[in-house]
Amino acid sequence: MERETQFIGQSVAFQDAVERASQAATLDRPVLVIGERGTGKELIAERLHRLSARWDRPYVIMNCAAMPETLIESELFGHEAGAFTGATKTRAGRFEEADGGTLFLDELATMSMGAQERLLRAVEYGEVTRVGSSRPIRVDVRIVAATNEHLPALVDDNRFRADLLDRLSFEVITLPPLRAREGDIEVLATYFGQRMAAVLGWDEWPGFGPRALAAMEGHDWPGNVRELRNVIERAIYRWADPTRPVDALSFDPFASPWQPVVRKTSAKADAAPPAPTAPGDDSAMATPAPPTGGAVSDLRAAVDAYERQILSDTMARCRFNQKVAAEALGLSYDQIRHALKKHGLNN
């Protein structure tokens, strides 16, 4: 499916962030884009470029987290032939490639202190020096950077240069997480659902059922819009009857009664204490045995019943403490909350 560049959402928090980006785009100054994963930082960065006077010049993207520390300076500033082992020919860096345009530095917080120092000089003086060279090269580049980290806290921990942060933070656009975007979950879900239905050749879009809508609103969406898109598209393609509203969502694609068991091999793991049990209950740690001896006419119903029994028994053993029960079953807190809600055990 093609890459999306438009912004979808009606919440005030989201619209404010987009409007701020539109205003900042016209000024030839650095901009920091802050937000959790999946909130659309790269889309905002592209908007800053497309609405600027540099719109017809190069837009160069570099993911700092994808570059080994030993190569990031070479990627940013280029290198001369013979500058290091494997450098068989001269290569221009991302700054030179973006000359006259915009350089988007994603995952800025992962950049090493050495690279930060050289980046500072490039931002401050408009000059870069290739690795293995002593001759500076003038460049005209606008910097847009993104991160999901709180950079002032990294400065306090001596993991990010304060002077570089000062240079890059002319404007800071912080994107709201999906859970804070009131009314946008259903709007986005409908958009992604309609597109996926068209890809699958459905004659019309049946919409979502009440259970699916309630599940969407009750989920925290730690992966934000990217997670929402995956959940919705997976639900559409798994839905068997395109004439009925889609009413089942799977938030965790790895959830399965047959998922591999993680084997703990460390001494610390072997010595880990058992999950809390009710006093005097010697069988509290036993997992309920699966039903046997009879024919199963509905596999999904049988699996659901077995899962519900395990959850119910474990919650009772752990005195209805969800965190303790999650640890006993090897689940995350979000996973057990979702499982309890699915089986109506969260009351």
mmCIF file of C-alpha atoms in Angstrom:
data_model
loop_
_atom_site.group_PDB
_atom_site.id
_atom_site.type_symbol
_atom_site.label_atom_id
_atom_site.label_comp_id
_atom_site.label_asym_id
_atom_site.label_seq_id
_atom_site.Cartn_x
_atom_site.Cartn_y
_atom_site.Cartn_z
ATOM 1 C CA MET A 1 0.000 0.000 0.000
ATOM 2 C CA GLU A 2 1.326 3.406 -0.949
ATOM 3 C CA ARG A 3 2.965 5.670 1.546
ATOM 4 C CA GLU A 4 0.594 8.159 3.139
ATOM 5 C CA THR A 5 1.522 11.828 3.435
ATOM 6 C CA GLN A 6 -1.806 13.407 4.429
ATOM 7 C CA PHE A 7 -2.843 14.113 7.994
ATOM 8 C CA ILE A 8 -6.038 12.563 9.319
ATOM 9 C CA GLY A 9 -7.550 13.745 12.569
ATOM 10 C CA GLN A 10 -9.929 16.267 14.050
ATOM 11 C CA SER A 11 -8.793 16.551 17.670
ATOM 12 C CA VAL A 12 -7.666 19.949 18.905
ATOM 13 C CA ALA A 13 -4.326 18.596 20.177
ATOM 14 C CA PHE A 14 -3.482 17.094 16.798
ATOM 15 C CA GLN A 15 -4.635 20.077 14.756
ATOM 16 C CA ASP A 16 -2.598 22.424 16.963
ATOM 17 C CA ALA A 17 0.577 20.409 16.277
ATOM 18 C CA VAL A 18 -0.030 20.404 12.508
ATOM 19 C CA GLU A 19 -0.767 24.141 12.523
ATOM 20 C CA ARG A 20 2.423 24.854 14.424
ATOM 21 C CA ALA A 21 4.374 22.858 11.863
ATOM 22 C CA SER A 22 2.752 24.840 9.045
ATOM 23 C CA GLN A 23 3.760 28.114 10.671
ATOM 24 C CA ALA A 24 7.327 26.974 11.377
ATOM 25 C CA ALA A 25 7.769 25.707 7.814
ATOM 26 C CA THR A 26 8.023 29.211 6.374
ATOM 27 C CA LEU A 27 10.958 30.171 8.612
ATOM 28 C CA ASP A 28 14.408 28.960 7.642
ATOM 29 C CA ARG A 29 15.255 27.747 11.150
ATOM 30 C CA PRO A 30 15.919 24.329 12.770
ATOM 31 C CA VAL A 31 12.923 22.465 14.161
ATOM 32 C CA LEU A 32 12.741 19.573 16.621
ATOM 33 C CA VAL A 33 9.844 17.120 16.318
ATOM 34 C CA ILE A 34 9.156 15.177 19.517
ATOM 35 C CA GLY A 35 6.730 12.297 19.956
ATOM 36 C CA GLU A 36 6.211 8.654 20.836
ATOM 37 C CA ARG A 37 6.782 5.988 18.200
ATOM 38 C CA GLY A 38 4.081 5.893 15.567
ATOM 39 C CA THR A 39 2.817 9.452 16.096
ATOM 40 C CA GLY A 40 3.837 10.735 12.652
ATOM 41 C CA LYS A 41 7.131 12.546 13.250
ATOM 42 C CA GLU A 42 8.410 11.840 9.736
ATOM 43 C CA LEU A 43 5.196 13.180 8.185
ATOM 44 C CA ILE A 44 5.581 16.423 10.139
ATOM 45 C CA ALA A 45 9.213 16.689 8.999
ATOM 46 C CA GLU A 46 8.159 16.276 5.381
ATOM 47 C CA ARG A 47 5.468 18.911 5.843
ATOM 48 C CA LEU A 48 8.088 21.327 7.173
ATOM 49 C CA HIS A 49 10.062 20.805 3.971
ATOM 50 C CA ARG A 50 7.164 20.863 1.480
ATOM 51 C CA LEU A 51 5.718 24.111 2.864
ATOM 52 C CA SER A 52 9.099 25.866 2.990
ATOM 53 C CA ALA A 53 10.883 27.926 0.339
ATOM 54 C CA ARG A 54 13.151 24.874 -0.117
ATOM 55 C CA TRP A 55 10.283 22.655 -1.333
ATOM 56 C CA ASP A 56 11.862 22.111 -4.761
ATOM 57 C CA ARG A 57 15.326 21.335 -3.377
ATOM 58 C CA PRO A 58 16.622 18.001 -1.947
ATOM 59 C CA TYR A 59 14.902 16.431 1.043
ATOM 60 C CA VAL A 60 17.386 13.984 2.576
ATOM 61 C CA ILE A 61 16.491 11.558 5.383
ATOM 62 C CA MET A 62 18.968 9.932 7.736
ATOM 63 C CA ASN A 63 18.023 7.531 10.524
ATOM 64 C CA CYS A 64 20.753 8.025 13.124
ATOM 65 C CA ALA A 65 19.793 4.842 14.996
ATOM 66 C CA ALA A 66 20.421 2.712 11.904
ATOM 67 C CA MET A 67 24.051 3.840 11.597
ATOM 68 C CA PRO A 68 26.914 2.300 13.603
ATOM 69 C CA GLU A 69 28.764 4.905 15.648
ATOM 70 C CA THR A 70 31.908 4.316 13.576
ATOM 71 C CA LEU A 71 30.112 5.230 10.340
ATOM 72 C CA ILE A 72 27.688 7.966 11.319
ATOM 73 C CA GLU A 73 30.206 10.797 10.849
ATOM 74 C CA SER A 74 31.157 9.459 7.435
ATOM 75 C CA GLU A 75 27.477 9.275 6.466
ATOM 76 C CA LEU A 76 26.776 12.803 7.651
ATOM 77 C CA PHE A 77 29.890 14.571 6.431
ATOM 78 C CA GLY A 78 31.322 12.262 3.762
ATOM 79 C CA HIS A 79 34.858 10.910 3.498
ATOM 80 C CA GLU A 80 37.914 11.040 1.314
ATOM 81 C CA ALA A 81 39.373 8.003 -0.416
ATOM 82 C CA GLY A 82 41.668 6.133 1.974
ATOM 83 C CA ALA A 83 40.272 7.887 5.074
ATOM 84 C CA PHE A 84 39.644 4.488 6.684
ATOM 85 C CA THR A 85 39.635 0.809 5.785
ATOM 86 C CA GLY A 86 37.106 0.227 3.006
ATOM 87 C CA ALA A 87 36.988 3.854 1.863
ATOM 88 C CA THR A 88 38.111 3.160 -1.686
ATOM 89 C CA LYS A 89 36.720 6.361 -3.175
ATOM 90 C CA THR A 90 35.615 9.823 -2.133
ATOM 91 C CA ARG A 91 31.987 10.079 -1.044
ATOM 92 C CA ALA A 92 29.802 13.095 -0.322
ATOM 93 C CA GLY A 93 27.884 13.014 2.954
ATOM 94 C CA ARG A 94 24.216 13.713 3.670
ATOM 95 C CA PHE A 95 24.925 17.391 4.318
ATOM 96 C CA GLU A 96 26.350 17.845 0.828
ATOM 97 C CA GLU A 97 23.484 15.839 -0.677
ATOM 98 C CA ALA A 98 20.970 18.124 1.065
ATOM 99 C CA ASP A 99 22.713 21.354 0.059
ATOM 100 C CA GLY A 100 20.034 23.961 -0.604
ATOM 101 C CA GLY A 101 17.337 21.759 0.901
ATOM 102 C CA THR A 102 16.391 20.009 4.139
ATOM 103 C CA LEU A 103 18.163 17.310 6.132
ATOM 104 C CA PHE A 104 15.886 15.245 8.370
ATOM 105 C CA LEU A 105 17.753 13.548 11.217
ATOM 106 C CA ASP A 106 15.519 10.846 12.704
ATOM 107 C CA GLU A 107 16.298 9.293 16.122
ATOM 108 C CA LEU A 108 18.572 12.221 16.942
ATOM 109 C CA ALA A 109 19.073 11.138 20.565
ATOM 110 C CA THR A 110 21.040 8.050 19.480
ATOM 111 C CA MET A 111 23.841 10.136 17.970
ATOM 112 C CA SER A 112 27.249 9.814 19.663
ATOM 113 C CA MET A 113 28.811 12.759 21.503
ATOM 114 C CA GLY A 114 31.563 12.952 18.867
ATOM 115 C CA ALA A 115 29.057 13.200 16.041
ATOM 116 C CA GLN A 116 27.075 15.766 18.037
ATOM 117 C CA GLU A 117 30.169 17.951 18.300
ATOM 118 C CA ARG A 118 30.702 17.929 14.530
ATOM 119 C CA LEU A 119 26.989 18.427 13.904
ATOM 120 C CA LEU A 120 27.108 21.499 16.130
ATOM 121 C CA ARG A 121 29.808 23.068 13.969
ATOM 122 C CA ALA A 122 27.865 22.296 10.799
ATOM 123 C CA VAL A 123 24.713 23.896 12.197
ATOM 124 C CA GLU A 124 26.518 26.902 13.654
ATOM 125 C CA TYR A 125 28.890 27.762 10.810
ATOM 126 C CA GLY A 126 27.351 26.070 7.786
ATOM 127 C CA GLU A 127 30.537 24.095 7.158
ATOM 128 C CA VAL A 128 31.300 20.367 7.009
ATOM 129 C CA THR A 129 34.624 18.594 6.690
ATOM 130 C CA ARG A 130 34.814 15.152 5.162
ATOM 131 C CA VAL A 131 36.472 12.427 7.211
ATOM 132 C CA GLY A 132 40.131 12.325 6.162
ATOM 133 C CA SER A 133 40.126 15.905 4.858
ATOM 134 C CA SER A 134 41.160 19.228 6.362
ATOM 135 C CA ARG A 135 39.268 21.391 3.869
ATOM 136 C CA PRO A 136 35.850 22.624 5.030
ATOM 137 C CA ILE A 137 32.962 22.699 2.565
ATOM 138 C CA ARG A 138 30.232 25.330 2.735
ATOM 139 C CA VAL A 139 26.678 23.962 2.807
ATOM 140 C CA ASP A 140 23.242 25.551 3.027
ATOM 141 C CA VAL A 141 21.035 23.045 4.835
ATOM 142 C CA ARG A 142 17.973 23.366 7.029
ATOM 143 C CA ILE A 143 17.939 20.835 9.882
ATOM 144 C CA VAL A 144 14.778 19.093 11.036
ATOM 145 C CA ALA A 145 15.361 16.475 13.733
ATOM 146 C CA ALA A 146 13.090 14.015 15.506
ATOM 147 C CA THR A 147 13.267 11.875 18.628
ATOM 148 C CA ASN A 148 11.041 10.108 21.128
ATOM 149 C CA GLU A 149 13.360 11.097 23.992
ATOM 150 C CA HIS A 150 13.111 14.089 26.339
ATOM 151 C CA LEU A 151 16.314 15.840 25.269
ATOM 152 C CA PRO A 152 16.630 18.225 28.277
ATOM 153 C CA ALA A 153 16.789 15.133 30.517
ATOM 154 C CA LEU A 154 19.557 13.691 28.317
ATOM 155 C CA VAL A 155 21.450 16.965 28.698
ATOM 156 C CA ASP A 156 21.182 16.637 32.491
ATOM 157 C CA ASP A 157 22.594 13.096 32.195
ATOM 158 C CA ASN A 158 25.490 14.339 29.991
ATOM 159 C CA ARG A 159 24.228 12.234 27.074
ATOM 160 C CA PHE A 160 23.375 15.160 24.813
ATOM 161 C CA ARG A 161 25.178 18.430 24.234
ATOM 162 C CA ALA A 162 23.392 21.435 25.721
ATOM 163 C CA ASP A 163 24.840 23.802 23.102
ATOM 164 C CA LEU A 164 23.604 21.583 20.260
ATOM 165 C CA LEU A 165 20.142 21.422 21.817
ATOM 166 C CA ASP A 166 20.132 25.221 21.991
ATOM 167 C CA ARG A 167 20.943 25.443 18.271
ATOM 168 C CA LEU A 168 18.319 22.925 17.171
ATOM 169 C CA SER A 169 15.380 23.962 19.342
ATOM 170 C CA PHE A 170 14.325 27.201 17.645
ATOM 171 C CA GLU A 171 10.914 25.539 17.467
ATOM 172 C CA VAL A 172 9.832 22.295 19.147
ATOM 173 C CA ILE A 173 6.723 20.512 17.901
ATOM 174 C CA THR A 174 5.485 17.828 20.280
ATOM 175 C CA LEU A 175 3.005 15.407 18.739
ATOM 176 C CA PRO A 176 0.207 14.093 20.973
ATOM 177 C CA PRO A 177 -0.115 10.315 21.420
ATOM 178 C CA LEU A 178 -3.196 8.689 19.926
ATOM 179 C CA ARG A 179 -4.763 8.142 23.360
ATOM 180 C CA ALA A 180 -4.822 11.951 23.836
ATOM 181 C CA ARG A 181 -6.423 12.655 20.440
ATOM 182 C CA GLU A 182 -10.097 12.783 21.377
ATOM 183 C CA GLY A 183 -12.340 11.467 18.614
ATOM 184 C CA ASP A 184 -9.504 10.545 16.241
ATOM 185 C CA ILE A 185 -9.363 6.798 16.903
ATOM 186 C CA GLU A 186 -12.628 6.019 15.126
ATOM 187 C CA VAL A 187 -11.856 8.483 12.310
ATOM 188 C CA LEU A 188 -8.482 6.853 11.632
ATOM 189 C CA ALA A 189 -9.849 3.337 12.028
ATOM 190 C CA THR A 190 -12.574 4.028 9.469
ATOM 191 C CA TYR A 191 -10.034 5.460 7.033
ATOM 192 C CA PHE A 192 -7.672 2.484 7.329
ATOM 193 C CA GLY A 193 -10.621 0.068 7.247
ATOM 194 C CA GLN A 194 -12.060 1.506 4.042
ATOM 195 C CA ARG A 195 -8.685 1.377 2.313
ATOM 196 C CA MET A 196 -8.066 -2.236 3.342
ATOM 197 C CA ALA A 197 -11.589 -3.241 2.263
ATOM 198 C CA ALA A 198 -10.885 -1.716 -1.161
ATOM 199 C CA VAL A 199 -7.606 -3.636 -1.411
ATOM 200 C CA LEU A 200 -9.482 -6.881 -0.635
ATOM 201 C CA GLY A 201 -12.147 -6.100 -3.250
ATOM 202 C CA TRP A 202 -15.096 -5.678 -0.887
ATOM 203 C CA ASP A 203 -18.156 -4.194 -2.605
ATOM 204 C CA GLU A 204 -18.834 -1.766 0.232
ATOM 205 C CA TRP A 205 -17.571 -0.792 3.646
ATOM 206 C CA PRO A 206 -19.715 -2.359 6.427
ATOM 207 C CA GLY A 207 -18.241 -0.311 9.277
ATOM 208 C CA PHE A 208 -17.345 -1.520 12.757
ATOM 209 C CA GLY A 209 -19.522 -3.294 15.304
ATOM 210 C CA PRO A 210 -20.020 -2.058 18.896
ATOM 211 C CA ARG A 211 -17.543 -4.542 20.409
ATOM 212 C CA ALA A 212 -14.767 -3.446 18.051
ATOM 213 C CA LEU A 213 -15.451 0.248 18.678
ATOM 214 C CA ALA A 214 -15.445 -0.280 22.444
ATOM 215 C CA ALA A 215 -12.184 -2.242 22.239
ATOM 216 C CA MET A 216 -10.544 0.552 20.224
ATOM 217 C CA GLU A 217 -11.506 3.198 22.753
ATOM 218 C CA GLY A 218 -10.387 1.026 25.671
ATOM 219 C CA HIS A 219 -6.918 0.295 24.272
ATOM 220 C CA ASP A 220 -3.898 2.442 25.243
ATOM 221 C CA TRP A 221 -2.282 2.291 21.759
ATOM 222 C CA PRO A 222 1.381 2.340 22.833
ATOM 223 C CA GLY A 223 2.332 2.137 19.145
ATOM 224 C CA ASN A 224 -0.057 4.976 18.269
ATOM 225 C CA VAL A 225 -1.223 5.420 14.657
ATOM 226 C CA ARG A 226 1.162 2.798 13.283
ATOM 227 C CA GLU A 227 -0.226 0.215 15.714
ATOM 228 C CA LEU A 228 -3.808 1.254 14.965
ATOM 229 C CA ARG A 229 -3.265 0.770 11.242
ATOM 230 C CA ASN A 230 -1.860 -2.730 11.775
ATOM 231 C CA VAL A 231 -4.705 -3.737 14.092
ATOM 232 C CA ILE A 232 -7.410 -2.451 11.739
ATOM 233 C CA GLU A 233 -5.931 -3.909 8.549
ATOM 234 C CA ARG A 234 -5.404 -7.271 10.273
ATOM 235 C CA ALA A 235 -9.014 -7.248 11.501
ATOM 236 C CA ILE A 236 -10.376 -6.494 8.025
ATOM 237 C CA TYR A 237 -8.457 -9.234 6.251
ATOM 238 C CA ARG A 238 -9.391 -11.801 8.918
ATOM 239 C CA TRP A 239 -13.099 -10.887 8.852
ATOM 240 C CA ALA A 240 -14.999 -13.642 7.053
ATOM 241 C CA ASP A 241 -18.229 -11.827 6.109
ATOM 242 C CA PRO A 242 -17.752 -8.442 4.380
ATOM 243 C CA THR A 243 -21.509 -7.779 4.546
ATOM 244 C CA ARG A 244 -21.497 -7.570 8.364
ATOM 245 C CA PRO A 245 -19.794 -4.845 10.473
ATOM 246 C CA VAL A 246 -16.295 -5.832 11.545
ATOM 247 C CA ASP A 247 -16.599 -6.653 15.236
ATOM 248 C CA ALA A 248 -13.396 -8.486 16.259
ATOM 249 C CA LEU A 249 -9.925 -7.019 16.793
ATOM 250 C CA SER A 250 -6.615 -8.705 17.552
ATOM 251 C CA PHE A 251 -4.249 -6.323 19.323
ATOM 252 C CA ASP A 252 -1.440 -8.835 19.767
ATOM 253 C CA PRO A 253 -0.601 -10.823 16.602
ATOM 254 C CA PHE A 254 1.623 -13.119 18.696
ATOM 255 C CA ALA A 255 -1.158 -14.141 21.081
ATOM 256 C CA SER A 256 -1.758 -17.871 20.819
ATOM 257 C CA PRO A 257 -2.290 -20.783 23.216
ATOM 258 C CA TRP A 258 0.547 -22.500 21.332
ATOM 259 C CA GLN A 259 3.091 -19.697 21.406
ATOM 260 C CA PRO A 260 6.665 -20.863 22.184
ATOM 261 C CA VAL A 261 7.663 -20.899 25.835
ATOM 262 C CA VAL A 262 10.670 -18.750 26.707
ATOM 263 C CA ARG A 263 13.222 -20.948 28.456
ATOM 264 C CA LYS A 264 15.021 -19.226 31.313
ATOM 265 C CA THR A 265 18.593 -20.457 31.500
ATOM 266 C CA SER A 266 20.310 -17.984 33.801
ATOM 267 C CA ALA A 267 20.956 -18.863 37.419
ATOM 268 C CA LYS A 268 18.943 -15.833 38.476
ATOM 269 C CA ALA A 269 15.990 -16.978 36.422
ATOM 270 C CA ASP A 270 16.265 -20.525 37.767
ATOM 271 C CA ALA A 271 16.227 -19.188 41.306
ATOM 272 C CA ALA A 272 13.222 -16.914 40.705
ATOM 273 C CA PRO A 273 10.539 -17.360 43.360
ATOM 274 C CA PRO A 274 7.199 -18.862 42.339
ATOM 275 C CA ALA A 275 4.170 -16.668 41.868
ATOM 276 C CA PRO A 276 2.190 -15.899 45.051
ATOM 277 C CA THR A 277 -0.212 -18.626 46.107
ATOM 278 C CA ALA A 278 -3.064 -18.834 48.513
ATOM 279 C CA PRO A 279 -1.957 -20.002 51.985
ATOM 280 C CA GLY A 280 -2.201 -23.737 52.400
ATOM 281 C CA ASP A 281 -2.923 -24.345 48.719
ATOM 282 C CA ASP A 282 -0.272 -26.851 47.574
ATOM 283 C CA SER A 283 -1.748 -27.108 44.084
ATOM 284 C CA ALA A 284 -1.982 -23.393 43.483
ATOM 285 C CA MET A 285 0.770 -23.365 40.879
ATOM 286 C CA ALA A 286 -0.776 -26.134 38.833
ATOM 287 C CA THR A 287 -2.146 -25.088 35.459
ATOM 288 C CA PRO A 288 -5.680 -26.331 34.772
ATOM 289 C CA ALA A 289 -5.560 -29.406 32.571
ATOM 290 C CA PRO A 290 -7.024 -28.978 29.100
ATOM 291 C CA PRO A 291 -10.329 -30.753 28.494
ATOM 292 C CA THR A 292 -9.860 -34.276 27.191
ATOM 293 C CA GLY A 293 -11.894 -37.314 26.335
ATOM 294 C CA GLY A 294 -14.604 -35.711 24.228
ATOM 295 C CA ALA A 295 -14.970 -34.587 20.659
ATOM 296 C CA VAL A 296 -14.550 -30.875 20.064
ATOM 297 C CA SER A 297 -17.042 -29.399 17.629
ATOM 298 C CA ASP A 298 -15.892 -25.766 18.000
ATOM 299 C CA LEU A 299 -12.119 -25.413 18.402
ATOM 300 C CA ARG A 300 -12.164 -21.644 18.945
ATOM 301 C CA ALA A 301 -14.806 -21.879 21.663
ATOM 302 C CA ALA A 302 -12.868 -24.684 23.381
ATOM 303 C CA VAL A 303 -9.626 -22.692 23.319
ATOM 304 C CA ASP A 304 -11.413 -19.590 24.629
ATOM 305 C CA ALA A 305 -12.978 -21.584 27.456
ATOM 306 C CA TYR A 306 -9.616 -23.065 28.431
ATOM 307 C CA GLU A 307 -7.972 -19.614 28.343
ATOM 308 C CA ARG A 308 -10.786 -18.158 30.464
ATOM 309 C CA GLN A 309 -10.404 -20.970 33.024
ATOM 310 C CA ILE A 310 -6.647 -20.338 33.321
ATOM 311 C CA LEU A 311 -7.186 -16.596 33.762
ATOM 312 C CA SER A 312 -9.941 -17.068 36.325
ATOM 313 C CA ASP A 313 -7.937 -19.580 38.400
ATOM 314 C CA THR A 314 -4.751 -17.497 38.255
ATOM 315 C CA MET A 315 -6.547 -14.293 39.299
ATOM 316 C CA ALA A 316 -8.061 -16.128 42.255
ATOM 317 C CA ARG A 317 -4.644 -17.519 43.289
ATOM 318 C CA CYS A 318 -3.102 -14.061 43.046
ATOM 319 C CA ARG A 319 -5.936 -12.497 45.044
ATOM 320 C CA PHE A 320 -7.088 -10.597 41.948
ATOM 321 C CA ASN A 321 -3.868 -8.613 41.678
ATOM 322 C CA GLN A 322 -3.485 -8.126 37.912
ATOM 323 C CA LYS A 323 0.224 -7.312 38.066
ATOM 324 C CA VAL A 324 1.062 -10.454 40.060
ATOM 325 C CA ALA A 325 -1.167 -12.575 37.834
ATOM 326 C CA ALA A 326 0.541 -11.198 34.720
ATOM 327 C CA GLU A 327 3.948 -12.191 36.122
ATOM 328 C CA ALA A 328 2.655 -15.659 37.000
ATOM 329 C CA LEU A 329 1.469 -16.201 33.421
ATOM 330 C CA GLY A 330 4.464 -14.588 31.712
ATOM 331 C CA LEU A 331 2.349 -11.755 30.281
ATOM 332 C CA SER A 332 2.772 -7.999 30.254
ATOM 333 C CA TYR A 333 0.363 -5.865 32.252
ATOM 334 C CA ASP A 334 -1.319 -4.644 29.037
ATOM 335 C CA GLN A 335 -1.698 -8.219 27.765
ATOM 336 C CA ILE A 336 -3.451 -9.485 30.890
ATOM 337 C CA ARG A 337 -5.724 -6.443 30.973
ATOM 338 C CA HIS A 338 -6.745 -7.158 27.383
ATOM 339 C CA ALA A 339 -7.260 -10.873 28.109
ATOM 340 C CA LEU A 340 -9.389 -10.175 31.187
ATOM 341 C CA LYS A 341 -11.482 -7.677 29.255
ATOM 342 C CA LYS A 342 -11.909 -10.157 26.386
ATOM 343 C CA HIS A 343 -13.344 -12.808 28.749
ATOM 344 C CA GLY A 344 -15.360 -10.417 30.927
ATOM 345 C CA LEU A 345 -13.192 -10.998 34.006
ATOM 346 C CA ASN A 346 -12.118 -7.425 34.649
ATOM 347 C CA ASN A 347 -14.995 -6.479 36.894
#
